[in-house]
Short mmCIF file of C-alpha atoms in Angstrom, two decimals:
data_model
loop_
_atom_site.label_atom_id
_atom_site.label_comp_id
_atom_site.label_asym_id
_atom_site.label_seq_id
_atom_site.Cartn_x
_atom_site.Cartn_y
_atom_site.Cartn_z
CA UNK A 104 -23.27 -1.62 9.62
CA UNK A 105 -20.02 -3.58 9.71
CA UNK A 106 -19.04 -6.87 8.10
CA UNK A 107 -16.49 -9.53 8.95
CA UNK A 108 -14.99 -12.73 7.58
CA UNK A 109 -12.66 -15.54 8.63
CA UNK A 110 -9.39 -16.37 6.86
CA UNK A 111 -8.24 -19.98 7.01
CA UNK A 112 -5.42 -21.78 5.24
CA UNK A 113 -4.79 -25.15 3.71
CA UNK A 114 -2.18 -25.74 6.43
CA UNK A 115 0.43 -23.97 8.53
CA UNK A 116 2.67 -21.82 6.36
CA UNK A 117 0.07 -21.33 3.62
CA UNK A 118 0.52 -17.55 3.66
CA UNK A 119 -2.55 -16.57 5.70
CA UNK A 120 -1.01 -13.56 7.42
CA UNK A 121 0.66 -12.17 4.30
CA UNK A 122 -2.59 -12.56 2.39
CA UNK A 123 -4.57 -11.01 5.25
CA UNK A 124 -2.35 -7.91 5.33
CA UNK A 125 -2.82 -7.43 1.59
CA UNK A 126 -6.57 -7.88 2.02
CA UNK A 127 -6.64 -5.23 4.75
CA UNK A 128 -4.87 -2.75 2.49
CA UNK A 129 -7.22 -3.58 -0.40
CA UNK A 130 -10.21 -2.82 1.81
CA UNK A 131 -8.62 0.38 3.10
CA UNK A 132 -7.96 1.52 -0.46
CA UNK A 133 -11.72 1.35 -0.96
CA UNK A 134 -12.12 3.89 1.83
CA UNK A 135 -13.14 1.38 4.47
CA UNK A 136 -12.01 1.19 8.09
CA UNK A 137 -10.54 -2.33 8.08
CA UNK A 138 -8.93 -4.06 11.04
CA UNK A 139 -7.35 -7.47 11.49
CA UNK A 140 -7.67 -9.91 14.35
CA UNK A 141 -5.67 -13.02 15.28
CA UNK A 142 -7.71 -14.45 18.16
CA UNK A 143 -5.20 -17.20 18.97
CA UNK A 144 -1.51 -16.92 18.16
CA UNK A 145 1.18 -19.41 19.11
CA UNK A 146 4.83 -18.43 18.94
CA UNK A 147 4.82 -15.18 20.94
CA UNK A 148 7.77 -13.35 22.47
CA UNK A 149 7.96 -11.58 25.81
CA UNK A 150 8.26 -7.78 25.46
CA UNK A 151 8.01 -4.89 27.93
CA UNK A 152 4.34 -4.62 26.86
CA UNK A 153 3.67 -8.34 27.32
CA UNK A 154 3.56 -11.30 24.94
CA UNK A 155 3.59 -10.29 21.27
CA UNK A 156 3.15 -12.43 18.16
CA UNK A 157 4.69 -11.49 14.82
CA UNK A 158 1.59 -12.32 12.77
CA UNK A 159 -0.71 -10.40 15.10
CA UNK A 160 1.63 -7.39 14.98
CA UNK A 161 1.54 -7.51 11.16
CA UNK A 162 -2.26 -7.45 11.20
CA UNK A 163 -2.26 -4.60 13.71
CA UNK A 164 0.15 -2.59 11.52
CA UNK A 165 -2.00 -3.15 8.41
CA UNK A 166 -5.18 -2.04 10.19
CA UNK A 167 -6.80 1.38 10.21
CA UNK A 168 -7.81 2.53 12.73
CA UNK A 169 -4.98 0.84 14.63
CA UNK A 170 -6.58 -1.32 17.36
CA UNK A 171 -5.11 -2.13 20.74
CA UNK A 172 -3.01 -5.28 20.67
CA UNK A 173 -5.21 -6.95 23.28
CA UNK A 174 -8.14 -6.72 20.85
CA UNK A 175 -6.12 -8.05 17.92
CA UNK A 176 -4.75 -11.03 19.84
CA UNK A 177 -6.70 -12.01 22.98
CA UNK A 178 -4.78 -15.30 23.34
CA UNK A 179 -1.00 -15.01 22.87
CA UNK A 180 0.79 -18.32 23.47
CA UNK A 181 4.54 -18.64 23.88
CA UNK A 182 5.57 -21.78 22.03
CA UNK A 183 5.57 -21.89 18.18
CA UNK A 184 3.55 -25.07 17.98
CA UNK A 185 -0.04 -26.28 17.67
CA UNK A 186 -2.31 -24.04 19.79
CA UNK A 187 -3.69 -26.89 21.86
CA UNK A 188 -0.15 -27.93 22.82
CA UNK A 189 1.10 -24.35 23.25
CA UNK A 190 -1.77 -23.56 25.61
CA UNK A 191 -1.10 -26.69 27.65
CA UNK A 192 2.58 -25.73 28.00
CA UNK A 193 1.56 -22.22 29.09
CA UNK A 194 -0.87 -23.68 31.63
CA UNK A 195 -3.92 -21.96 30.14
CA UNK A 196 -7.11 -23.09 28.45
CA UNK A 197 -8.19 -21.04 25.46
CA UNK A 198 -11.86 -20.09 25.75
CA UNK A 199 -14.20 -18.21 23.46
CA UNK A 200 -15.61 -15.37 25.64
CA UNK A 201 -12.48 -13.15 25.46
CA UNK A 202 -12.42 -13.64 21.69
CA UNK A 203 -16.09 -12.72 21.32
CA UNK A 204 -15.66 -9.61 23.49
CA UNK A 205 -12.65 -8.41 21.48
CA UNK A 206 -14.42 -9.10 18.19
CA UNK A 207 -17.50 -7.14 19.19
CA UNK A 208 -15.31 -4.19 20.20
CA UNK A 209 -13.49 -4.25 16.87
CA UNK A 210 -16.81 -4.34 15.02
CA UNK A 211 -17.75 -1.11 16.78
CA UNK A 212 -14.50 0.51 15.65
CA UNK A 213 -14.34 -0.61 12.01
CA UNK A 214 -16.34 -1.22 8.84
CA UNK A 215 -14.68 -4.60 8.18
CA UNK A 216 -13.08 -7.05 10.60
CA UNK A 217 -10.78 -9.72 9.17
CA UNK A 218 -10.35 -12.65 11.58
CA UNK A 219 -7.34 -14.85 10.84
CA UNK A 220 -7.24 -18.41 12.09
CA UNK A 221 -4.27 -20.35 13.42
CA UNK A 222 -3.08 -23.43 11.56
CA UNK A 223 -5.65 -25.27 9.46
CA UNK A 224 -9.44 -25.16 9.65
CA UNK A 225 -9.78 -28.22 11.90
CA UNK A 226 -6.75 -27.60 14.13
CA UNK A 227 -7.75 -28.24 17.76
CA UNK A 228 -7.87 -25.25 20.09
CA UNK A 229 -8.39 -27.42 23.15
CA UNK A 230 -9.86 -30.85 23.91
CA UNK A 231 -13.41 -29.56 23.28
CA UNK A 232 -12.94 -26.97 20.53
CA UNK A 233 -11.64 -27.10 16.97
CA UNK A 234 -10.55 -24.05 15.01
CA UNK A 235 -13.86 -24.01 13.15
CA UNK A 236 -15.61 -23.07 16.41
CA UNK A 237 -14.32 -19.52 15.94
CA UNK A 238 -16.18 -18.65 12.71
CA UNK A 239 -19.18 -20.65 13.97
CA UNK A 240 -19.40 -18.63 17.19
CA UNK A 241 -18.73 -15.30 15.46
CA UNK A 242 -21.09 -16.07 12.55
CA UNK A 243 -18.51 -15.54 9.81
CA UNK A 244 -18.17 -16.63 6.19
CA UNK A 245 -14.81 -18.15 5.29
CA UNK A 246 -12.05 -17.30 2.84
CA UNK A 247 -9.44 -19.98 2.06
CA UNK A 248 -5.75 -19.23 1.44
CA UNK A 249 -4.01 -21.91 -0.61
CA UNK A 250 -0.24 -22.04 -0.30
CA UNK A 251 1.16 -23.00 -3.72
CA UNK A 252 3.40 -25.99 -2.98
CA UNK A 253 3.55 -29.70 -3.56
CA UNK A 254 0.36 -31.31 -2.24
CA UNK A 255 -1.70 -28.12 -2.35
CA UNK A 256 -4.41 -29.49 -4.64
CA UNK A 257 -5.31 -32.24 -2.18
CA UNK A 258 -5.02 -29.90 0.83
CA UNK A 259 -7.16 -27.26 -0.86
CA UNK A 260 -9.91 -29.71 -1.82
CA UNK A 261 -10.00 -31.19 1.68
CA UNK A 262 -10.11 -27.74 3.29
CA UNK A 263 -12.92 -26.47 1.09
CA UNK A 264 -14.84 -29.71 1.67
CA UNK A 265 -14.36 -29.37 5.44
CA UNK A 266 -15.63 -25.78 5.36
CA UNK A 267 -18.63 -26.40 3.13
CA UNK A 268 -19.69 -29.68 4.75
CA UNK A 269 -20.02 -27.82 8.06
CA UNK A 270 -22.44 -25.33 6.55
CA UNK A 271 -20.19 -22.30 6.22
CA UNK A 272 -20.51 -19.86 3.35
CA UNK A 273 -17.23 -19.73 1.42
CA UNK A 274 -16.30 -16.38 -0.11
CA UNK A 275 -13.59 -17.82 -2.34
CA UNK A 276 -9.92 -18.73 -2.33
CA UNK A 277 -6.63 -16.91 -2.87
CA UNK A 278 -3.39 -18.51 -3.99
CA UNK A 279 -0.20 -17.53 -2.18
CA UNK A 280 3.16 -18.33 -3.75
CA UNK A 281 4.93 -19.52 -0.62
CA UNK A 282 7.67 -21.54 -2.36
CA UNK A 283 9.72 -19.52 -4.87
CA UNK A 284 11.40 -22.68 -6.23
CA UNK A 285 8.16 -24.61 -6.77
CA UNK A 286 8.05 -26.53 -10.05
CA UNK A 287 5.19 -25.78 -12.48
CA UNK A 288 3.35 -23.19 -10.34
CA UNK A 289 1.19 -22.00 -13.24
CA UNK A 290 0.02 -25.56 -13.91
CA UNK A 291 -0.86 -26.02 -10.24
CA UNK A 292 -2.74 -22.73 -10.20
CA UNK A 293 -4.81 -23.72 -13.24
CA UNK A 294 -5.46 -27.17 -11.74
CA UNK A 295 -6.68 -25.55 -8.54
CA UNK A 296 -9.05 -23.28 -10.45
CA UNK A 297 -10.51 -26.33 -12.18
CA UNK A 298 -10.73 -28.40 -8.99
CA UNK A 299 -12.19 -25.94 -6.51
CA UNK A 300 -15.95 -25.18 -6.66
CA UNK A 301 -15.53 -21.63 -5.31
CA UNK A 302 -14.32 -18.36 -6.89
CA UNK A 303 -10.63 -17.58 -7.18
CA UNK A 304 -10.05 -14.06 -5.86
CA UNK A 305 -6.41 -13.72 -6.85
CA UNK A 306 -2.85 -14.98 -6.74
CA UNK A 307 -0.23 -13.26 -4.61
CA UNK A 308 3.42 -13.47 -5.68
CA UNK A 309 6.27 -14.49 -3.42
CA UNK A 310 7.53 -11.05 -2.40
CA UNK A 311 9.55 -11.07 0.84
CA UNK A 312 9.81 -7.60 2.34
CA UNK A 313 7.32 -6.06 -0.09
CA UNK A 314 4.87 -3.44 1.12
CA UNK A 315 1.54 -5.31 1.12
CA UNK A 316 -0.22 -2.12 0.04
CA UNK A 317 1.53 -2.43 -3.35
CA UNK A 318 0.22 -5.94 -4.00
CA UNK A 319 -3.51 -5.26 -3.81
CA UNK A 320 -3.73 -5.19 -7.62
CA UNK A 321 -3.38 -8.98 -7.54
CA UNK A 322 -6.73 -9.38 -5.74
CA UNK A 323 -10.33 -9.05 -6.87
CA UNK A 324 -12.73 -8.55 -3.98
CA UNK A 325 -16.44 -9.35 -4.43
CA UNK A 326 -19.18 -7.18 -2.95
CA UNK A 327 -19.53 -9.67 -0.07
CA UNK A 328 -16.51 -8.01 1.54
CA UNK A 329 -18.16 -4.59 1.52
CA UNK A 330 -20.61 -3.53 4.28
CA UNK A 331 -24.17 -2.94 3.13
#
């Protein structure tokens, strides 16, 4: 039996990928086969192997067993902009079937599948689909990453409200220190804990270049992350 969950952020640059890599290592340190997935990734570069996205590559590197890139990132878009716009520029329409097929294959290969979103929870994927269609289609609970920066209390409350009002189960939230020069980060963190009606699962420091496997001590994972 495998389990899976969806990682969303309060906005672009909230620290979703960094947090997701630490989460993957935390799960692996519990003896679980944990793999990451970035179904849609904008801002991809052409390589001899095809389009590759930095965030998707980071998830692939943090995964064990190491999945094929095509499973990690079914939709790689060239331009580093909103996915709906990036897809239009590339002349493609992002659809769900390739994502579902890749997800089901990863579930067969791993105990836990972490699915990272792109942008915020309601970012459009195309004219018919918002980002929240991904966890809805895949049947996933949601974890929220809050980037600690000016405005994060409002963004966090709106994101959690958007998730809960659409009927999703929320596993909790994790703070990510994305701005090393932020004023009063401890006060913001305490205000977030008081304002958000979901469990806080940790606070990750700003640590550029750090091995994510060394930062797992900053997280506390509930049993919901562990397969039955």
